[in-house]
Amino acid sequence: MANSKAKSSHDDEHLDAEQKQPLKAEERRQQILTMVQSQKTVQLDHLARELGVSRMTVHRDLDLLESRGLLRKERGGATAESSLLFESNFHYRSQTDEGIKKELARAAAELVEPGSAIMLDDSTTTLMMCDHLELIENITVITNSLAVCERLRGSSNVQLIVTGGNYSDTHKSFSGLICEQALSQLRSDWVFLSASSVIDNRLFHQDQEIVRVKRALMAASERKALLLTSRKFKTRALTQFADLTEFDKVFIDRQLDEASKQRLNHSRIDFDLV
């Protein structure tokens, strides 16, 4: 009888082990990042217990995530990194204001006509436009974004042109001289951009390399559209790359505060609330 119980207990443990398959390394690191972002501070022992891995494995994961600027490793755990570098990180940006970005992308995509050529920057807001671009016949999409490339590479209606250049995993995009030279030899009907911050009707970004790419994208396009979440009017970034008056269309979500609306109206900035 005792042997039967022992065998039953062993079978249960084996079943649990089969049901709880270990996560792949990148999946595990993404889960760590999600936990740190939501809880702000997470203890190493808690991470090891929740993920079912050793403390040493968690140590290595935290070292890698810290090297990418995604969190700050501290004794016994990790905390969310609140620096400008963290806020420019692709994985962080892709998880903020997702619903709002989808609405902005839907409105912006209505500007794209069949047979046209457009440019998309590496923002997670313009990335959302890909869902709508797959429904428009015979368009050319030019981008420095690896995420856009991954999203549209199987779309039969899209001729996809990727700039190449120096790859950044932080931004999941290309920049540098090769990227800028490629853009200088191309021309599009529309370019769709976003920004990290809006200060006194001027647009800013944290990374000077990305600023150069945004300027190159704008120079290579006939018309320019800007997609902004209202959050961008309350944040700060380092380097100016454009003025709101340079854009033919500006899309902002309806949560924009009244003071910002009045300032835009006073400056005669034409914008759509979506």
Short mmCIF file of N, CA and C in Angstrom, two decimals, residues 87-88 93 194-198 203-207 214 228 231-233 235-237 241:
data_model
loop_
_atom_site.label_atom_id
_atom_site.label_comp_id
_atom_site.label_asym_id
_atom_site.label_seq_id
_atom_site.Cartn_x
_atom_site.Cartn_y
_atom_site.Cartn_z
N GLU A 87 13.16 54.36 -21.36
CA GLU A 87 11.93 54.78 -22.02
C GLU A 87 12.04 54.71 -23.54
N SER A 88 13.25 54.67 -24.08
CA SER A 88 13.42 54.56 -25.52
C SER A 88 13.51 53.10 -25.96
N ARG A 93 8.50 50.30 -24.81
CA ARG A 93 7.55 51.12 -25.55
C ARG A 93 6.39 50.29 -26.11
N SER A 194 6.86 59.14 -35.12
CA SER A 194 6.43 59.50 -33.78
C SER A 194 7.61 60.19 -33.09
N ALA A 195 7.40 60.59 -31.85
CA ALA A 195 8.45 61.29 -31.09
C ALA A 195 8.40 60.84 -29.64
N SER A 196 9.48 61.06 -28.93
CA SER A 196 9.53 60.70 -27.51
C SER A 196 8.94 61.78 -26.62
N SER A 197 9.00 63.03 -27.11
CA SER A 197 8.59 64.15 -26.27
C SER A 197 8.18 65.34 -27.13
N VAL A 198 7.21 66.11 -26.64
CA VAL A 198 6.81 67.37 -27.26
C VAL A 198 7.00 68.48 -26.24
N LEU A 203 9.68 68.70 -31.29
CA LEU A 203 9.73 67.26 -31.08
C LEU A 203 11.14 66.83 -30.69
N PHE A 204 11.22 65.91 -29.73
CA PHE A 204 12.52 65.48 -29.20
C PHE A 204 12.60 63.95 -29.15
N HIS A 205 13.84 63.48 -29.15
CA HIS A 205 14.12 62.05 -28.97
C HIS A 205 15.38 61.92 -28.14
N GLN A 206 15.53 60.77 -27.44
CA GLN A 206 16.67 60.57 -26.55
C GLN A 206 17.97 60.30 -27.28
N ASP A 207 17.89 59.64 -28.46
CA ASP A 207 19.07 59.12 -29.13
C ASP A 207 19.40 59.96 -30.37
N LYS A 214 15.40 60.09 -38.37
CA LYS A 214 14.10 60.74 -38.52
C LYS A 214 14.20 61.93 -39.47
N LEU A 228 1.13 60.85 -32.19
CA LEU A 228 1.56 61.14 -30.83
C LEU A 228 0.54 60.67 -29.80
N ARG A 231 0.70 61.17 -23.77
CA ARG A 231 1.77 61.01 -22.78
C ARG A 231 3.03 61.79 -23.19
N LYS A 232 3.25 61.94 -24.51
CA LYS A 232 4.47 62.58 -25.01
C LYS A 232 4.54 64.06 -24.65
N PHE A 233 3.40 64.66 -24.30
CA PHE A 233 3.37 66.07 -23.92
C PHE A 233 3.78 66.27 -22.46
N THR A 235 6.43 64.21 -21.11
CA THR A 235 7.76 63.62 -20.93
C THR A 235 8.84 64.55 -21.48
N ARG A 236 10.09 64.21 -21.20
CA ARG A 236 11.22 65.01 -21.65
C ARG A 236 12.23 64.11 -22.35
N ALA A 237 12.87 64.65 -23.37
CA ALA A 237 13.94 63.93 -24.07
C ALA A 237 15.04 64.93 -24.42
N PHE A 241 14.42 67.21 -33.01
CA PHE A 241 14.59 66.79 -34.40
C PHE A 241 13.60 67.45 -35.35
#
